[in-house]
Amino acid sequence: MKPEKSVCESKNFDALFKQHSRTLRNYIYYKSGDAELAEDLVQEAYIKLWNNCKKIPFDNALFFLKRVANNAFLNVVKHKKVVLQHKQIKKSEVDVESPEFLLEEKEFLQKLENAIARLSEKQREVFLLNRIDKKTYGEIAVFLDISKKAVEKRMHNALKVLRKEIGDI
């Protein structure tokens, strides 16, 4: 029986990075709509993986990376909600907003509109991973830790919704 791969070995860590970083970055980008944020969160996830490499079995590394990046994204969303609430309180106190505030508000609303797509999050993930990242259903199933049948069902439903909304794709 050969020894299990270690995440602490730089060649294994590099292989994990090369194999999964782009997909993980796109996964967070699809959720956030912010490429820079996605890059930052993926880097943070890999740093945490490296710092905890002795505790994380190689086979669980992808799950760990996804969980860390997703939790970091959720923390950013929570922080943005607090900031938005604070801005709304300030807005009610002040009649005239600065052009900077108006621009930030417009950008936020645009991101919000993009985030509120017709597809459910699960359908959107599968659709974008397949159509944008060119991942196969099998690769998506491994990445999302679901069955291939579940990927097929989500894609089918996503295409059905999209066809209904915009016609044949």
CSV table of N, CA, C and O in Angstrom, one decimal, residues 46-129:
chain,number,residue,atom,x,y,z
A,46,TYR,N,-6.4,29.1,-1.0
A,46,TYR,CA,-5.2,28.3,-1.1
A,46,TYR,C,-4.2,28.6,0.0
A,46,TYR,O,-3.4,27.7,0.4
A,47,ILE,N,-4.1,29.8,0.5
A,47,ILE,CA,-3.3,30.1,1.6
A,47,ILE,C,-3.7,29.3,2.8
A,47,ILE,O,-2.9,28.7,3.5
A,48,LYS,N,-5.0,29.3,3.1
A,48,LYS,CA,-5.5,28.5,4.2
A,48,LYS,C,-5.2,27.0,4.0
A,48,LYS,O,-4.9,26.3,5.0
A,49,LEU,N,-5.3,26.5,2.8
A,49,LEU,CA,-5.0,25.1,2.5
A,49,LEU,C,-3.5,24.9,2.9
A,49,LEU,O,-3.2,23.9,3.5
A,50,TRP,N,-2.7,25.7,2.4
A,50,TRP,CA,-1.2,25.6,2.7
A,50,TRP,C,-1.0,25.6,4.2
A,50,TRP,O,-0.2,24.8,4.7
A,51,ASN,N,-1.6,26.6,4.9
A,51,ASN,CA,-1.4,26.7,6.3
A,51,ASN,C,-1.9,25.5,7.1
A,51,ASN,O,-1.5,25.3,8.2
A,52,ASN,N,-2.9,24.8,6.6
A,52,ASN,CA,-3.5,23.7,7.2
A,52,ASN,C,-3.2,22.4,6.5
A,52,ASN,O,-3.9,21.4,6.7
A,53,CYS,N,-2.1,22.4,5.7
A,53,CYS,CA,-1.9,21.2,4.8
A,53,CYS,C,-1.7,19.9,5.6
A,53,CYS,O,-2.1,18.8,5.1
A,54,LYS,N,-1.2,19.9,6.8
A,54,LYS,CA,-1.0,18.7,7.6
A,54,LYS,C,-2.3,18.1,8.1
A,54,LYS,O,-2.5,16.9,8.3
A,55,LYS,N,-3.4,19.0,8.2
A,55,LYS,CA,-4.7,18.5,8.7
A,55,LYS,C,-5.6,18.1,7.6
A,55,LYS,O,-6.6,17.4,7.8
A,56,ILE,N,-5.3,18.5,6.3
A,56,ILE,CA,-6.3,18.2,5.2
A,56,ILE,C,-5.7,17.1,4.4
A,56,ILE,O,-4.7,17.2,3.7
A,57,PRO,N,-6.4,16.0,4.3
A,57,PRO,CA,-6.0,14.9,3.4
A,57,PRO,C,-6.1,15.3,1.9
A,57,PRO,O,-7.0,16.2,1.6
A,58,PHE,N,-5.2,14.9,1.1
A,58,PHE,CA,-5.2,15.3,-0.3
A,58,PHE,C,-6.5,15.1,-1.0
A,58,PHE,O,-6.9,16.0,-1.7
A,59,ASP,N,-7.2,14.0,-0.7
A,59,ASP,CA,-8.5,13.7,-1.4
A,59,ASP,C,-9.6,14.7,-1.0
A,59,ASP,O,-10.6,14.8,-1.6
A,60,ASN,N,-9.4,15.4,0.2
A,60,ASN,CA,-10.4,16.4,0.6
A,60,ASN,C,-10.0,17.8,0.3
A,60,ASN,O,-10.7,18.7,0.7
A,61,ALA,N,-8.9,18.0,-0.4
A,61,ALA,CA,-8.4,19.4,-0.6
A,61,ALA,C,-9.4,20.2,-1.4
A,61,ALA,O,-9.6,21.4,-1.1
A,62,LEU,N,-10.0,19.7,-2.5
A,62,LEU,CA,-10.9,20.4,-3.3
A,62,LEU,C,-12.1,20.8,-2.5
A,62,LEU,O,-12.6,22.0,-2.5
A,63,PHE,N,-12.7,19.9,-1.7
A,63,PHE,CA,-13.8,20.2,-0.8
A,63,PHE,C,-13.4,21.3,0.1
A,63,PHE,O,-14.2,22.3,0.3
A,64,PHE,N,-12.3,21.3,0.7
A,64,PHE,CA,-11.8,22.3,1.7
A,64,PHE,C,-11.7,23.6,1.0
A,64,PHE,O,-12.2,24.7,1.5
A,65,LEU,N,-11.1,23.7,-0.2
A,65,LEU,CA,-10.9,24.9,-1.0
A,65,LEU,C,-12.3,25.5,-1.3
A,65,LEU,O,-12.5,26.8,-1.1
A,66,LYS,N,-13.2,24.7,-1.8
A,66,LYS,CA,-14.6,25.2,-2.1
A,66,LYS,C,-15.2,25.8,-0.9
A,66,LYS,O,-15.9,26.9,-0.9
A,67,ARG,N,-15.2,25.1,0.2
A,67,ARG,CA,-15.8,25.5,1.5
A,67,ARG,C,-15.2,26.8,1.9
A,67,ARG,O,-16.0,27.7,2.3
A,68,VAL,N,-13.9,26.9,2.0
A,68,VAL,CA,-13.3,28.1,2.5
A,68,VAL,C,-13.6,29.3,1.6
A,68,VAL,O,-14.0,30.4,2.0
A,69,ALA,N,-13.5,29.1,0.2
A,69,ALA,CA,-13.8,30.2,-0.7
A,69,ALA,C,-15.3,30.6,-0.6
A,69,ALA,O,-15.6,31.9,-0.6
A,70,ASN,N,-16.2,29.7,-0.5
A,70,ASN,CA,-17.6,30.0,-0.4
A,70,ASN,C,-17.9,30.7,0.9
A,70,ASN,O,-18.7,31.7,0.9
A,71,ASN,N,-17.3,30.3,2.0
A,71,ASN,CA,-17.6,30.9,3.3
A,71,ASN,C,-17.0,32.3,3.3
A,71,ASN,O,-17.6,33.3,3.8
A,72,ALA,N,-15.9,32.5,2.6
A,72,ALA,CA,-15.3,33.9,2.5
A,72,ALA,C,-16.2,34.8,1.7
A,72,ALA,O,-16.4,35.9,2.0
A,73,PHE,N,-16.8,34.2,0.6
A,73,PHE,CA,-17.7,35.0,-0.2
A,73,PHE,C,-18.9,35.4,0.6
A,73,PHE,O,-19.4,36.5,0.5
A,74,LEU,N,-19.5,34.4,1.4
A,74,LEU,CA,-20.7,34.7,2.2
A,74,LEU,C,-20.4,35.8,3.2
A,74,LEU,O,-21.2,36.6,3.5
A,75,ASN,N,-19.1,35.8,3.8
A,75,ASN,CA,-18.7,36.8,4.7
A,75,ASN,C,-18.7,38.2,4.0
A,75,ASN,O,-19.1,39.2,4.6
A,76,VAL,N,-18.2,38.2,2.8
A,76,VAL,CA,-18.2,39.5,2.0
A,76,VAL,C,-19.6,40.0,1.8
A,76,VAL,O,-19.9,41.2,1.9
A,77,VAL,N,-20.5,39.1,1.4
A,77,VAL,CA,-21.9,39.5,1.2
A,77,VAL,C,-22.5,40.0,2.4
A,77,VAL,O,-23.2,41.1,2.4
A,78,LYS,N,-22.3,39.4,3.5
A,78,LYS,CA,-22.8,39.8,4.8
A,78,LYS,C,-22.3,41.2,5.1
A,78,LYS,O,-23.0,42.1,5.6
A,79,HIS,N,-21.0,41.4,4.9
A,79,HIS,CA,-20.4,42.8,5.1
A,79,HIS,C,-21.0,43.8,4.2
A,79,HIS,O,-21.3,44.9,4.7
A,80,LYS,N,-21.2,43.5,2.9
A,80,LYS,CA,-21.8,44.4,2.0
A,80,LYS,C,-23.2,44.8,2.5
A,80,LYS,O,-23.6,46.0,2.3
A,81,LYS,N,-24.0,43.9,3.0
A,81,LYS,CA,-25.3,44.2,3.5
A,81,LYS,C,-25.2,45.2,4.7
A,81,LYS,O,-26.0,46.1,4.7
A,82,VAL,N,-24.3,45.0,5.6
A,82,VAL,CA,-24.1,45.9,6.7
A,82,VAL,C,-23.7,47.3,6.1
A,82,VAL,O,-24.3,48.3,6.6
A,83,VAL,N,-22.8,47.4,5.2
A,83,VAL,CA,-22.4,48.6,4.6
A,83,VAL,C,-23.6,49.3,3.9
A,83,VAL,O,-23.8,50.5,4.1
A,84,LEU,N,-24.4,48.5,3.2
A,84,LEU,CA,-25.5,49.1,2.5
A,84,LEU,C,-26.5,49.6,3.5
A,84,LEU,O,-27.1,50.7,3.3
A,85,GLN,N,-26.8,48.9,4.6
A,85,GLN,CA,-27.7,49.4,5.6
A,85,GLN,C,-27.2,50.7,6.2
A,85,GLN,O,-27.9,51.6,6.4
A,86,HIS,N,-25.9,50.7,6.4
A,86,HIS,CA,-25.3,51.9,7.0
A,86,HIS,C,-25.5,53.1,6.0
A,86,HIS,O,-25.8,54.2,6.4
A,87,LYS,N,-25.2,52.9,4.7
A,87,LYS,CA,-25.4,53.9,3.7
A,87,LYS,C,-26.8,54.4,3.6
A,87,LYS,O,-27.1,55.5,3.4
A,88,GLN,N,-27.8,53.4,3.8
A,88,GLN,CA,-29.2,53.8,3.7
A,88,GLN,C,-29.6,54.7,4.9
A,88,GLN,O,-30.3,55.6,4.8
A,89,ILE,N,-29.0,54.4,6.1
A,89,ILE,CA,-29.2,55.3,7.3
A,89,ILE,C,-28.7,56.6,7.0
A,89,ILE,O,-29.3,57.6,7.2
A,90,LYS,N,-27.4,56.7,6.5
A,90,LYS,CA,-26.8,58.0,6.2
A,90,LYS,C,-27.6,58.7,5.1
A,90,LYS,O,-27.8,60.0,5.2
A,91,LYS,N,-28.1,58.0,4.1
A,91,LYS,CA,-28.9,58.6,3.0
A,91,LYS,C,-30.1,59.3,3.6
A,91,LYS,O,-30.5,60.4,3.1
A,92,SER,N,-30.8,58.7,4.5
A,92,SER,CA,-32.0,59.3,5.1
A,92,SER,C,-31.6,60.6,5.9
A,92,SER,O,-32.4,61.5,6.0
A,93,GLU,N,-30.4,60.7,6.4
A,93,GLU,CA,-30.0,61.9,7.1
A,93,GLU,C,-29.5,63.0,6.2
A,93,GLU,O,-29.5,64.1,6.6
A,94,VAL,N,-29.1,62.7,5.0
A,94,VAL,CA,-28.5,63.7,4.1
A,94,VAL,C,-29.4,63.7,2.8
A,94,VAL,O,-29.7,62.7,2.3
A,95,ASP,N,-29.7,64.9,2.4
A,95,ASP,CA,-30.5,65.1,1.2
A,95,ASP,C,-29.8,65.0,-0.1
A,95,ASP,O,-30.3,64.5,-1.1
A,96,VAL,N,-28.5,65.4,-0.1
A,96,VAL,CA,-27.7,65.5,-1.3
A,96,VAL,C,-26.6,64.4,-1.2
A,96,VAL,O,-25.8,64.5,-0.3
A,97,GLU,N,-26.6,63.5,-2.2
A,97,GLU,CA,-25.5,62.5,-2.2
A,97,GLU,C,-24.4,63.0,-3.1
A,97,GLU,O,-24.6,63.7,-4.1
A,98,SER,N,-23.2,62.5,-2.7
A,98,SER,CA,-22.0,62.9,-3.6
A,98,SER,C,-22.1,62.1,-4.9
A,98,SER,O,-22.7,61.0,-4.9
A,99,PRO,N,-21.4,62.6,-5.9
A,99,PRO,CA,-21.4,61.8,-7.2
A,99,PRO,C,-20.7,60.4,-7.0
A,99,PRO,O,-21.1,59.5,-7.6
A,100,GLU,N,-19.8,60.4,-6.1
A,100,GLU,CA,-19.1,59.1,-5.8
A,100,GLU,C,-20.1,58.1,-5.2
A,100,GLU,O,-20.2,56.9,-5.6
A,101,PHE,N,-21.0,58.6,-4.3
A,101,PHE,CA,-22.0,57.7,-3.7
A,101,PHE,C,-23.0,57.2,-4.8
A,101,PHE,O,-23.4,56.1,-4.8
A,102,LEU,N,-23.4,58.2,-5.6
A,102,LEU,CA,-24.4,57.8,-6.7
A,102,LEU,C,-23.8,56.8,-7.6
A,102,LEU,O,-24.5,55.8,-8.1
A,103,LEU,N,-22.5,56.9,-8.0
A,103,LEU,CA,-21.8,55.9,-8.8
A,103,LEU,C,-21.7,54.6,-8.2
A,103,LEU,O,-22.0,53.6,-8.8
A,104,GLU,N,-21.4,54.6,-6.9
A,104,GLU,CA,-21.3,53.3,-6.2
A,104,GLU,C,-22.7,52.6,-6.1
A,104,GLU,O,-22.8,51.4,-6.2
A,105,GLU,N,-23.7,53.5,-5.8
A,105,GLU,CA,-25.0,52.9,-5.8
A,105,GLU,C,-25.5,52.4,-7.1
A,105,GLU,O,-26.1,51.3,-7.2
A,106,LYS,N,-25.1,53.1,-8.2
A,106,LYS,CA,-25.5,52.6,-9.5
A,106,LYS,C,-24.8,51.2,-9.8
A,106,LYS,O,-25.4,50.3,-10.3
A,107,GLU,N,-23.5,51.2,-9.5
A,107,GLU,CA,-22.7,49.9,-9.7
A,107,GLU,C,-23.3,48.8,-8.9
A,107,GLU,O,-23.4,47.7,-9.4
A,108,PHE,N,-23.7,49.1,-7.7
A,108,PHE,CA,-24.3,48.1,-6.8
A,108,PHE,C,-25.6,47.6,-7.4
A,108,PHE,O,-25.8,46.4,-7.4
A,109,LEU,N,-26.4,48.5,-7.8
A,109,LEU,CA,-27.7,48.1,-8.4
A,109,LEU,C,-27.5,47.2,-9.6
A,109,LEU,O,-28.3,46.3,-9.9
A,110,GLN,N,-26.5,47.6,-10.4
A,110,GLN,CA,-26.2,46.8,-11.6
A,110,GLN,C,-25.8,45.4,-11.3
A,110,GLN,O,-26.3,44.4,-11.9
A,111,LYS,N,-24.9,45.3,-10.3
A,111,LYS,CA,-24.5,43.9,-9.8
A,111,LYS,C,-25.7,43.2,-9.3
A,111,LYS,O,-25.8,42.0,-9.5
A,112,LEU,N,-26.5,43.9,-8.5
A,112,LEU,CA,-27.7,43.2,-8.0
A,112,LEU,C,-28.6,42.7,-9.1
A,112,LEU,O,-29.1,41.6,-9.0
A,113,GLU,N,-28.8,43.5,-10.1
A,113,GLU,CA,-29.7,43.0,-11.2
A,113,GLU,C,-29.1,41.8,-11.9
A,113,GLU,O,-29.8,40.9,-12.2
A,114,ASN,N,-27.8,41.8,-12.1
A,114,ASN,CA,-27.1,40.7,-12.7
A,114,ASN,C,-27.2,39.4,-11.8
A,114,ASN,O,-27.3,38.3,-12.3
A,115,ALA,N,-27.1,39.7,-10.5
A,115,ALA,CA,-27.2,38.5,-9.5
A,115,ALA,C,-28.6,37.9,-9.5
A,115,ALA,O,-28.7,36.7,-9.2
A,116,ILE,N,-29.6,38.7,-9.7
A,116,ILE,CA,-31.0,38.2,-9.7
A,116,ILE,C,-31.3,37.7,-11.1
A,116,ILE,O,-32.1,38.4,-11.8
A,117,ALA,N,-30.7,36.6,-11.5
A,117,ALA,CA,-31.0,36.1,-12.8
A,117,ALA,C,-32.2,35.1,-12.7
A,117,ALA,O,-32.7,34.8,-11.6
A,118,ARG,N,-32.7,34.7,-13.8
A,118,ARG,CA,-33.9,33.9,-13.8
A,118,ARG,C,-33.6,32.4,-13.3
A,118,ARG,O,-34.4,31.7,-12.8
A,119,LEU,N,-32.3,32.0,-13.5
A,119,LEU,CA,-32.0,30.7,-13.1
A,119,LEU,C,-31.7,30.6,-11.6
A,119,LEU,O,-31.3,31.6,-11.0
A,120,SER,N,-32.0,29.4,-11.0
A,120,SER,CA,-31.6,29.2,-9.6
A,120,SER,C,-30.1,29.2,-9.5
A,120,SER,O,-29.4,28.9,-10.6
A,121,GLU,N,-29.6,29.3,-8.4
A,121,GLU,CA,-28.1,29.3,-8.2
A,121,GLU,C,-27.5,28.0,-8.7
A,121,GLU,O,-26.5,28.0,-9.4
A,122,LYS,N,-28.2,26.9,-8.3
A,122,LYS,CA,-27.7,25.6,-8.7
A,122,LYS,C,-27.7,25.4,-10.2
A,122,LYS,O,-26.7,24.9,-10.8
A,123,GLN,N,-28.7,25.9,-10.9
A,123,GLN,CA,-28.8,25.8,-12.3
A,123,GLN,C,-27.8,26.7,-13.0
A,123,GLN,O,-27.1,26.3,-13.9
A,124,ARG,N,-27.6,27.9,-12.4
A,124,ARG,CA,-26.6,28.8,-13.0
A,124,ARG,C,-25.2,28.3,-12.9
A,124,ARG,O,-24.4,28.4,-13.8
A,125,GLU,N,-24.9,27.7,-11.7
A,125,GLU,CA,-23.6,27.1,-11.5
A,125,GLU,C,-23.3,26.1,-12.6
A,125,GLU,O,-22.2,26.1,-13.3
A,126,VAL,N,-24.2,25.1,-12.7
A,126,VAL,CA,-24.0,24.0,-13.7
A,126,VAL,C,-23.9,24.6,-15.1
A,126,VAL,O,-23.0,24.2,-15.9
A,127,PHE,N,-24.8,25.5,-15.5
A,127,PHE,CA,-24.8,26.0,-16.8
A,127,PHE,C,-23.5,26.8,-17.1
A,127,PHE,O,-22.9,26.5,-18.2
A,128,LEU,N,-23.1,27.6,-16.2
A,128,LEU,CA,-21.8,28.4,-16.5
A,128,LEU,C,-20.6,27.5,-16.5
A,128,LEU,O,-19.7,27.7,-17.3
A,129,LEU,N,-20.5,26.6,-15.6
A,129,LEU,CA,-19.4,25.7,-15.5
A,129,LEU,C,-19.3,24.9,-16.8
A,129,LEU,O,-18.2,24.6,-17.3
